[in-house]
Short mmCIF file of C-alpha atoms in Angstrom, two decimals:
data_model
loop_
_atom_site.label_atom_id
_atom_site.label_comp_id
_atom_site.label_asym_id
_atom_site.label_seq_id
_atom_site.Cartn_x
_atom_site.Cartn_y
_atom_site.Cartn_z
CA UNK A 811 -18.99 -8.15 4.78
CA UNK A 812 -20.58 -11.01 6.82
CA UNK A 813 -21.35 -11.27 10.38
CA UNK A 814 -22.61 -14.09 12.16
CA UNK A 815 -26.17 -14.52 11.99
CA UNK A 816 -29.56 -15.51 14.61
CA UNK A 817 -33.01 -15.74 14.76
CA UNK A 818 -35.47 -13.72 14.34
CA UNK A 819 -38.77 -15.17 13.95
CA UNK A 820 -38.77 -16.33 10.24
CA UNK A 821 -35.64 -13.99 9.02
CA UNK A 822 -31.86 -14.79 9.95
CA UNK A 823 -30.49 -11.49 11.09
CA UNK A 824 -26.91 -10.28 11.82
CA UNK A 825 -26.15 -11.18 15.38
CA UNK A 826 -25.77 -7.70 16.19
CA UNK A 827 -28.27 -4.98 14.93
CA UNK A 828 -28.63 -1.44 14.86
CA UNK A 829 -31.34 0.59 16.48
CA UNK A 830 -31.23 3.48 14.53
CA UNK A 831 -33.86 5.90 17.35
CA UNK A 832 -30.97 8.34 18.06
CA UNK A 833 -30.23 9.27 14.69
CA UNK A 834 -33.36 11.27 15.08
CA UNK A 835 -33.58 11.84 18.89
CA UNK A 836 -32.88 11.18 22.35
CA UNK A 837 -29.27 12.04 22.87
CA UNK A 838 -28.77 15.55 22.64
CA UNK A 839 -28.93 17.16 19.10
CA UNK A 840 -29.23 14.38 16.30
CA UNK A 841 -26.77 13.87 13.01
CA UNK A 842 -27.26 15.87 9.97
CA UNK A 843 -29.67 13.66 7.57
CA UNK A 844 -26.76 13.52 5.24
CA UNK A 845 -24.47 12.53 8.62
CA UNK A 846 -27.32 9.83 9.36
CA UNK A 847 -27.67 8.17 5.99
CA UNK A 848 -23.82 7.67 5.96
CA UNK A 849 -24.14 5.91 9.19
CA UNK A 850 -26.84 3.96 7.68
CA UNK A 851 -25.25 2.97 4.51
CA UNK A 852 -21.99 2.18 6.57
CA UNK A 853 -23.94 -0.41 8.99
CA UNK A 854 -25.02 -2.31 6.03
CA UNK A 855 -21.68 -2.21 4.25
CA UNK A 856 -20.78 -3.34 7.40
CA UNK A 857 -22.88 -6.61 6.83
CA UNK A 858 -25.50 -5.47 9.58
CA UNK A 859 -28.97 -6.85 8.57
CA UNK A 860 -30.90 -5.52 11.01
CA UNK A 861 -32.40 -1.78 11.25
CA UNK A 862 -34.84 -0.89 14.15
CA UNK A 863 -36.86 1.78 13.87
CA UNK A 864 -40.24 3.35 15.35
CA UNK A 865 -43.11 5.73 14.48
CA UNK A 866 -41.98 7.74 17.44
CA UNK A 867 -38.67 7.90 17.10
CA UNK A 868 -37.92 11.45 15.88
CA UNK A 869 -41.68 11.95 15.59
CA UNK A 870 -41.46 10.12 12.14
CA UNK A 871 -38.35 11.55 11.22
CA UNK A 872 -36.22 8.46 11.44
CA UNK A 873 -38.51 6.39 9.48
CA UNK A 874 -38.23 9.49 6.69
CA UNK A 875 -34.39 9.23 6.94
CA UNK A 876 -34.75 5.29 6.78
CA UNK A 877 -36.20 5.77 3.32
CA UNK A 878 -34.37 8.50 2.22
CA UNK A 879 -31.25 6.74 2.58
CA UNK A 880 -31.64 2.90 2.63
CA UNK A 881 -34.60 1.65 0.95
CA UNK A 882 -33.30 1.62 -1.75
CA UNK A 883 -31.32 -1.39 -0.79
CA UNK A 884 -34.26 -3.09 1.40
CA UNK A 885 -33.11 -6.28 0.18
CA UNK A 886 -30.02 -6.38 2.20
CA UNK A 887 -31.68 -6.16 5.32
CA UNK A 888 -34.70 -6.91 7.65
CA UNK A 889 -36.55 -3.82 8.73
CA UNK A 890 -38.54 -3.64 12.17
CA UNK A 891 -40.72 -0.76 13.30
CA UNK A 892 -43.48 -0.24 16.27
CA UNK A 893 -46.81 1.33 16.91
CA UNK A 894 -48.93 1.69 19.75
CA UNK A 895 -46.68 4.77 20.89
CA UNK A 896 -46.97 7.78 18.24
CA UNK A 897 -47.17 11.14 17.80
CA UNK A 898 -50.35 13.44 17.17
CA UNK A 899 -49.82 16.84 16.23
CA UNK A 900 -46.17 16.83 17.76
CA UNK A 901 -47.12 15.50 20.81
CA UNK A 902 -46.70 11.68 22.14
CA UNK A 903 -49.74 9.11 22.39
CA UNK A 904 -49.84 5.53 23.67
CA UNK A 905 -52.87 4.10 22.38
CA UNK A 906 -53.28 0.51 21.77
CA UNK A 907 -56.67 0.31 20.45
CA UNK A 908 -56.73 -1.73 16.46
CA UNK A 909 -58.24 2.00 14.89
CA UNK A 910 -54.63 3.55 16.16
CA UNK A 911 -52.72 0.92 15.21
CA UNK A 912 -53.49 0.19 11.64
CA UNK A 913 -53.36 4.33 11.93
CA UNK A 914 -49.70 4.38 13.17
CA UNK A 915 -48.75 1.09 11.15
CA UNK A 916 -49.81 2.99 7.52
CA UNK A 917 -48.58 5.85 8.00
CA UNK A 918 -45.21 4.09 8.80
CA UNK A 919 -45.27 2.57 5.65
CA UNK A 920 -46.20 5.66 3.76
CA UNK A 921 -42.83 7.76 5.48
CA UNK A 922 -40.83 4.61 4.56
CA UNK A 923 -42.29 4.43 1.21
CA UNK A 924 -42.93 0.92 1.45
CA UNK A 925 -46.12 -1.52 1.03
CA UNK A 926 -44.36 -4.08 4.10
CA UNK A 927 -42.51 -3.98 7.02
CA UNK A 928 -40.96 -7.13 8.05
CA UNK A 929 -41.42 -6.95 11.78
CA UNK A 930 -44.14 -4.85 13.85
CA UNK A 931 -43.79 -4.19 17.13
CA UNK A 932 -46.47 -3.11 19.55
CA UNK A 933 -44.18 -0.52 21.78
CA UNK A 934 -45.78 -0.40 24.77
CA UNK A 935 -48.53 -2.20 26.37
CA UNK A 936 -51.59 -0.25 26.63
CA UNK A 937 -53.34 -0.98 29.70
CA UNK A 938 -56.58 0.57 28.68
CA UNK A 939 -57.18 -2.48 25.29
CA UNK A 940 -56.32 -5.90 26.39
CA UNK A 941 -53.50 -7.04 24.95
CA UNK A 942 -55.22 -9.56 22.87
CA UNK A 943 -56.93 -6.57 20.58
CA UNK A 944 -53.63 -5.08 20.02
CA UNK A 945 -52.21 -8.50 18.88
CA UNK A 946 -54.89 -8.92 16.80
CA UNK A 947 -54.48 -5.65 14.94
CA UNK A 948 -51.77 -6.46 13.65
CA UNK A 949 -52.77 -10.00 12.70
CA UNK A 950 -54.72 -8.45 10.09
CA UNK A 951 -52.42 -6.01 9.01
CA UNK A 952 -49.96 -9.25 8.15
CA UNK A 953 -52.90 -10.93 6.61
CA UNK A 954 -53.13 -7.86 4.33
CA UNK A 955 -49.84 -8.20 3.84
CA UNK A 956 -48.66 -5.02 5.42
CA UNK A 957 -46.38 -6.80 7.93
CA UNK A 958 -45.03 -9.70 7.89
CA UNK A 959 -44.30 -11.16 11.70
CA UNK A 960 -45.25 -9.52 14.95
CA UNK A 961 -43.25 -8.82 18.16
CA UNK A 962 -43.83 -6.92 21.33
CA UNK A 963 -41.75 -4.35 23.24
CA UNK A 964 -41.00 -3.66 27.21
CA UNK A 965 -43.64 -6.51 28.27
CA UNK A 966 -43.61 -8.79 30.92
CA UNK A 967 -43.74 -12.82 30.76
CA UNK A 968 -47.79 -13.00 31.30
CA UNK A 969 -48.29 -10.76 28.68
CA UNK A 970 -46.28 -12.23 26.32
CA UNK A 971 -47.82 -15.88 26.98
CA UNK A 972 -51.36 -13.87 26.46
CA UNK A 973 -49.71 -12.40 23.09
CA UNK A 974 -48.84 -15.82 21.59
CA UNK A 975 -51.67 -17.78 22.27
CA UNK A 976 -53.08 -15.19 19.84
CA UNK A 977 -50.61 -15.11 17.20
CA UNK A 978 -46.81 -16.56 17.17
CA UNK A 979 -44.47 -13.55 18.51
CA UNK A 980 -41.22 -13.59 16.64
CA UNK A 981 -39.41 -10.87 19.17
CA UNK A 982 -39.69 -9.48 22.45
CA UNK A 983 -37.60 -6.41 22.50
CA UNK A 984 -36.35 -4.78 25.89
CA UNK A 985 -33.89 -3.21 27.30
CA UNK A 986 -31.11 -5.54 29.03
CA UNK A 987 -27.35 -4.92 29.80
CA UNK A 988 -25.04 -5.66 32.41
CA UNK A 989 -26.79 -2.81 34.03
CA UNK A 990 -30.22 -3.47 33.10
CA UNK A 991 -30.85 -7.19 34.08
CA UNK A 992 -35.25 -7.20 34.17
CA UNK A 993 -35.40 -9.22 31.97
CA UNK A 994 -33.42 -11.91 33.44
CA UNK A 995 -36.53 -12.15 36.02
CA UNK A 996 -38.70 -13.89 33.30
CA UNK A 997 -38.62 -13.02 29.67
CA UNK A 998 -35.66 -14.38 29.12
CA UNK A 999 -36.65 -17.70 30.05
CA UNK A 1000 -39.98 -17.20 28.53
CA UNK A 1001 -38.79 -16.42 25.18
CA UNK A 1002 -36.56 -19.27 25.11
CA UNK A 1003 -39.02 -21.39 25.52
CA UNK A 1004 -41.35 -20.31 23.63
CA UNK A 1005 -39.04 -20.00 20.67
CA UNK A 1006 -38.91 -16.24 20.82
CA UNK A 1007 -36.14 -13.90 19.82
CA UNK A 1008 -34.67 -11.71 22.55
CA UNK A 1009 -33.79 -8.53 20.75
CA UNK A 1010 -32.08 -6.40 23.33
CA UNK A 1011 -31.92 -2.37 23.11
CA UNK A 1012 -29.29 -0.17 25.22
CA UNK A 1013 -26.57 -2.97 26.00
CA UNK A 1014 -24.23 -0.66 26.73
CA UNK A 1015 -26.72 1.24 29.15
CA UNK A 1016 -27.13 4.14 27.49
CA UNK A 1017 -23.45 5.38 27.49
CA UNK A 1018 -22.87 4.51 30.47
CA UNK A 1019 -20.90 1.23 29.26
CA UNK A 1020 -19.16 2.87 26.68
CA UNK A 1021 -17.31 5.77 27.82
CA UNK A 1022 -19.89 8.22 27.10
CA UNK A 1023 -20.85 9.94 30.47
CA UNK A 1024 -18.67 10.92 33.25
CA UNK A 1025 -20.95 13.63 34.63
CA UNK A 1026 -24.23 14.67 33.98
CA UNK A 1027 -23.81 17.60 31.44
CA UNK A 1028 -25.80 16.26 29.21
CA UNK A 1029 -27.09 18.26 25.86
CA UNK A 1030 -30.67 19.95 25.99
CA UNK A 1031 -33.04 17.52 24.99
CA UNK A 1032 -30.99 14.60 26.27
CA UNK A 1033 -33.50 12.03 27.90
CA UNK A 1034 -30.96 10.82 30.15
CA UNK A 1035 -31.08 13.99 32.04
CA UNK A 1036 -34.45 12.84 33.18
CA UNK A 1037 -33.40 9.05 34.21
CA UNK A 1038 -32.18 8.77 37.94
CA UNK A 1039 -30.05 6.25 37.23
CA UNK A 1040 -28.09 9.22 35.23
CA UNK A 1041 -28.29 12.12 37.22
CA UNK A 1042 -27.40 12.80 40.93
CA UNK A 1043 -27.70 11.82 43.54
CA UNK A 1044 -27.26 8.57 41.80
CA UNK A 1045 -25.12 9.13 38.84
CA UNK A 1046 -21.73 9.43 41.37
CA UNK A 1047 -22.39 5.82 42.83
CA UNK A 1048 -22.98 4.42 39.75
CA UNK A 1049 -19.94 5.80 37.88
CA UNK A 1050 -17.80 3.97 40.98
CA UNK A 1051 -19.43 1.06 39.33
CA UNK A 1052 -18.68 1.64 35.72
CA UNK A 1053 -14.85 2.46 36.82
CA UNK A 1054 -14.82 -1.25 37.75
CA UNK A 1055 -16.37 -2.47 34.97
CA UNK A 1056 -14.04 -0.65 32.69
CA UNK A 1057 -11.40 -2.27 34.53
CA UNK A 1058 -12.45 -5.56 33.68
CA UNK A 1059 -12.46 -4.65 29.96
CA UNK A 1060 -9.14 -3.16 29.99
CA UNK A 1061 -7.83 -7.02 31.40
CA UNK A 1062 -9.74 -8.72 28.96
CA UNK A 1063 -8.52 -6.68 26.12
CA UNK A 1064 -11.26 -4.89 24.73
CA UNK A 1065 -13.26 -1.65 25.18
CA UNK A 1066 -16.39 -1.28 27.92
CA UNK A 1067 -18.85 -1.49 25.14
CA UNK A 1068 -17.08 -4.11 23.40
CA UNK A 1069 -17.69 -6.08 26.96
CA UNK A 1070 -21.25 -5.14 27.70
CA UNK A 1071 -22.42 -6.24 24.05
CA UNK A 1072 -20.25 -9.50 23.85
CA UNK A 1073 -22.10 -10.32 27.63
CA UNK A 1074 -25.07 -9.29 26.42
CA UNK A 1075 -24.56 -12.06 23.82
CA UNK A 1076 -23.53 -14.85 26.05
CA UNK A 1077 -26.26 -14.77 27.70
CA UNK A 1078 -28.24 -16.49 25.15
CA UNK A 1079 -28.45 -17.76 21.17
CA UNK A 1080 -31.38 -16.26 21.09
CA UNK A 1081 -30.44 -12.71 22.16
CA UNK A 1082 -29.97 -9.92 19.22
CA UNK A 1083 -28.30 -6.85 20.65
CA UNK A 1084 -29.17 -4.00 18.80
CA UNK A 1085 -26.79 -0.86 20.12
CA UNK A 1086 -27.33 2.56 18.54
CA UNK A 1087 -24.69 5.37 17.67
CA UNK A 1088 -24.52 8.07 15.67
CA UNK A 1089 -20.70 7.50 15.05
CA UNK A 1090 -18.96 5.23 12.20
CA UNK A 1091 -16.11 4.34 14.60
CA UNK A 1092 -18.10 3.13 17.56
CA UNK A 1093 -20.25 1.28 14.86
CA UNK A 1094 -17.09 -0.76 14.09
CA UNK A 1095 -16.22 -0.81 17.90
CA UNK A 1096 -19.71 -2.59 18.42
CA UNK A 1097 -19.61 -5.09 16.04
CA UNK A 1098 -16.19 -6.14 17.15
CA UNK A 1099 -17.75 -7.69 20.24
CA UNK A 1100 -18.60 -10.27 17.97
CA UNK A 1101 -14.81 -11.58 17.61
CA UNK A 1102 -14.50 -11.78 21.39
CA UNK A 1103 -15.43 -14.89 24.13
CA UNK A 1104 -15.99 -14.36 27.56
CA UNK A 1105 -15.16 -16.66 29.70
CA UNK A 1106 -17.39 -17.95 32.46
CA UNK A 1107 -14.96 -15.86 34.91
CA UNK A 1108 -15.41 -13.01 33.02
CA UNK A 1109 -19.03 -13.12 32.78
CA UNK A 1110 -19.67 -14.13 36.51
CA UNK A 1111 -16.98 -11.02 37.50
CA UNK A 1112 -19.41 -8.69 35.26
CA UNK A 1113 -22.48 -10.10 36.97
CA UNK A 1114 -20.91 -9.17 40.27
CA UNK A 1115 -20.02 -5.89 39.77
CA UNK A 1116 -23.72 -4.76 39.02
CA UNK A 1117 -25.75 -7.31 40.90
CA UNK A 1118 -28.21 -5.46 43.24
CA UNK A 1119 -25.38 -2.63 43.75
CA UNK A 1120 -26.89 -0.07 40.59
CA UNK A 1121 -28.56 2.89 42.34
CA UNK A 1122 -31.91 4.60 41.29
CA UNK A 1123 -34.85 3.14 39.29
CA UNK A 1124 -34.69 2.94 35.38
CA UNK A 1125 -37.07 5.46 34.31
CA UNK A 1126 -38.74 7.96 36.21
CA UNK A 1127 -42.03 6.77 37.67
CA UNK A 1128 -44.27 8.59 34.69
CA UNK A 1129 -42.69 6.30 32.02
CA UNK A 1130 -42.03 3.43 34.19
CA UNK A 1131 -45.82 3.28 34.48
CA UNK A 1132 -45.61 2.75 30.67
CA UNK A 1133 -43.81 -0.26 31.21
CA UNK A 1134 -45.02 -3.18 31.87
CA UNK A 1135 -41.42 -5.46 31.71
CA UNK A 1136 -40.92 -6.84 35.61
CA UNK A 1137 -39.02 -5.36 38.06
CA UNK A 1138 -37.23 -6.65 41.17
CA UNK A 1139 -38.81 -6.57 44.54
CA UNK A 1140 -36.28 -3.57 45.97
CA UNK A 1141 -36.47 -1.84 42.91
CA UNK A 1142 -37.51 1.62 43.33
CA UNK A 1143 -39.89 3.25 41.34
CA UNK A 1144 -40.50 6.50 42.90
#
């Protein structure tokens, strides 16, 4: 199959993508391998051309299920991964410093068995190593030829400016949704004019746009159970709001998740969605946002369920200090 395409940096990408991080973890207990390579293979029959990926997704275990199951037909698509945040002896590291990078960056390329990855992203910004080390890190590893473009993850509009007087940034991924809407503060506007994809993780807010959570008994190991926003004394308010929201979807005619991606698509040509799921049915679900047109109703009604009414803070303060993507003046943090 074919989808419709965008921009991303120097490759033309399916205008939706997958982010493949809970095949491995985050959401409970992951697929079988042989469950995850199915889901893999069926994105790309699919005509998805875009797998995202990380060293620390799965401690290295999605990259090894990457190239277990699709490398073998690396030609049909464009493969992104990240460094900066990895994993030492089991246990998580942000570390932004060029040794750890070109550390994190081959040992990506050894679990995918590959000599290139297409896009690198630096994960996180370290605050310790200005950003213009990190940057240039990888400028040598695409010199080398290990990489071929460079983008940048969860950073704010100053740091990306800093970033691209170093090197051209092909993508600036974050998370943005009808729920989520940081982004809209500056980087948005920033990587539009700057000529910068938008490549946009979570737009259907974890679940919570798709149907997926209507309480919070959530599986052990689930990191939503340690997100405000998902838990009480929050998670009641906010599911008033998602009620509404799936509302709206019901008059337009398609599911909640087919809504939240086919906003999160309006909002700009240069925006790349990339929802994950572990099941072959909402894959399909997902990609059928792309056969449906919001009007300018529509969008403003979604804006104004959400606007400044979503209770508690996105991450809990310990990995919101990891982030370095702006935040709104009442936001709380705590």
């Amino acid at each position: 199959m074919t989808l419709p395409v965008r921009a991303l940096g120097p490759f033309k990408v399916s205008a939706i993508g997958l982010g493949c991080m809970n095949l491995s973890h985050a959401y409970g207990v992951p697929p079988t391998i042989e469950e995850g390579a199915k889901l893999l293979n069926h994105a790309l029959d699919l005509g998805v051309t875009l797998l995202d990926t990380a060293a620390l997704y799965g401690l290295g275990d999605n990259e090894r299920l990457i190239a277990g199951a699709v490398m073998g037909r690396k030609a049909e698509f464009t493969l992104a991964s990240k460094c900066v945040l990895d994993s030492i002896d089991g246990k998580r590291t942000l570390d932004g410093s060029p040794a750890a990078i070109a550390r994190t960056v081959h040992g990506s390329l050894d679990r995918l068995g590959t000599d290139h990855i297409d896009l690198m992203y630096l994960h996180r910004l370290d605050r310790l190593v200005p950003i213009e080390e990190s940057v240039g890190a990888l400028v040598r590893l695409k010199e080398e030829g290990k990489i071929g473009a460079i983008g940048l993850s969860e950073m704010s509009a100053a740091t990306i400016r800093r970033a691209q007087a170093v090197h051209p940034i092909a993508a600036v991924q974050s998370e943005y949704s009808p729920i989520v809407r940081n982004p809209e503060i500056a980087v948005l506007d920033t990587c539009r004019e700057l000529g910068i994809a938008f490549v946009a993780f979570s737009p259907v807010a974890r679940g919570m746009l798709a149907g997926a959570i209507r309480d919070e008994d959530y599986a052990p190991g689930d990191i939503r159970r340690f997100m405000p926003r998902f838990v009480e004394p929050d998670l009641t308010h906010n599911l008033a709001l998602t009620a509404r929201f799936d509302a709206l979807a019901a008059e337009v005619g398609c599911t909640p998740a087919q809504l939240s991606i086919a906003w999160v698509l309006a909002r700009g040509e240069h925006i790349v969605p990339i929802p994950g799921t572990t099941s072959a049915a909402h894959l399909e679900e997902d990609l059928g946002a792309l056969a449906i047109t919001l009007s300018p109703e529509t969008i403003d009604r979604v804006v104004g369920i959400f606007a400044n009414h979503i209770a508690g803070p996105r991450y809990a303060a310990p990995m919101q200090a990891q982030i370095d993507t702006e935040t709104f003046p009442d936001e709380v943090l705590a």
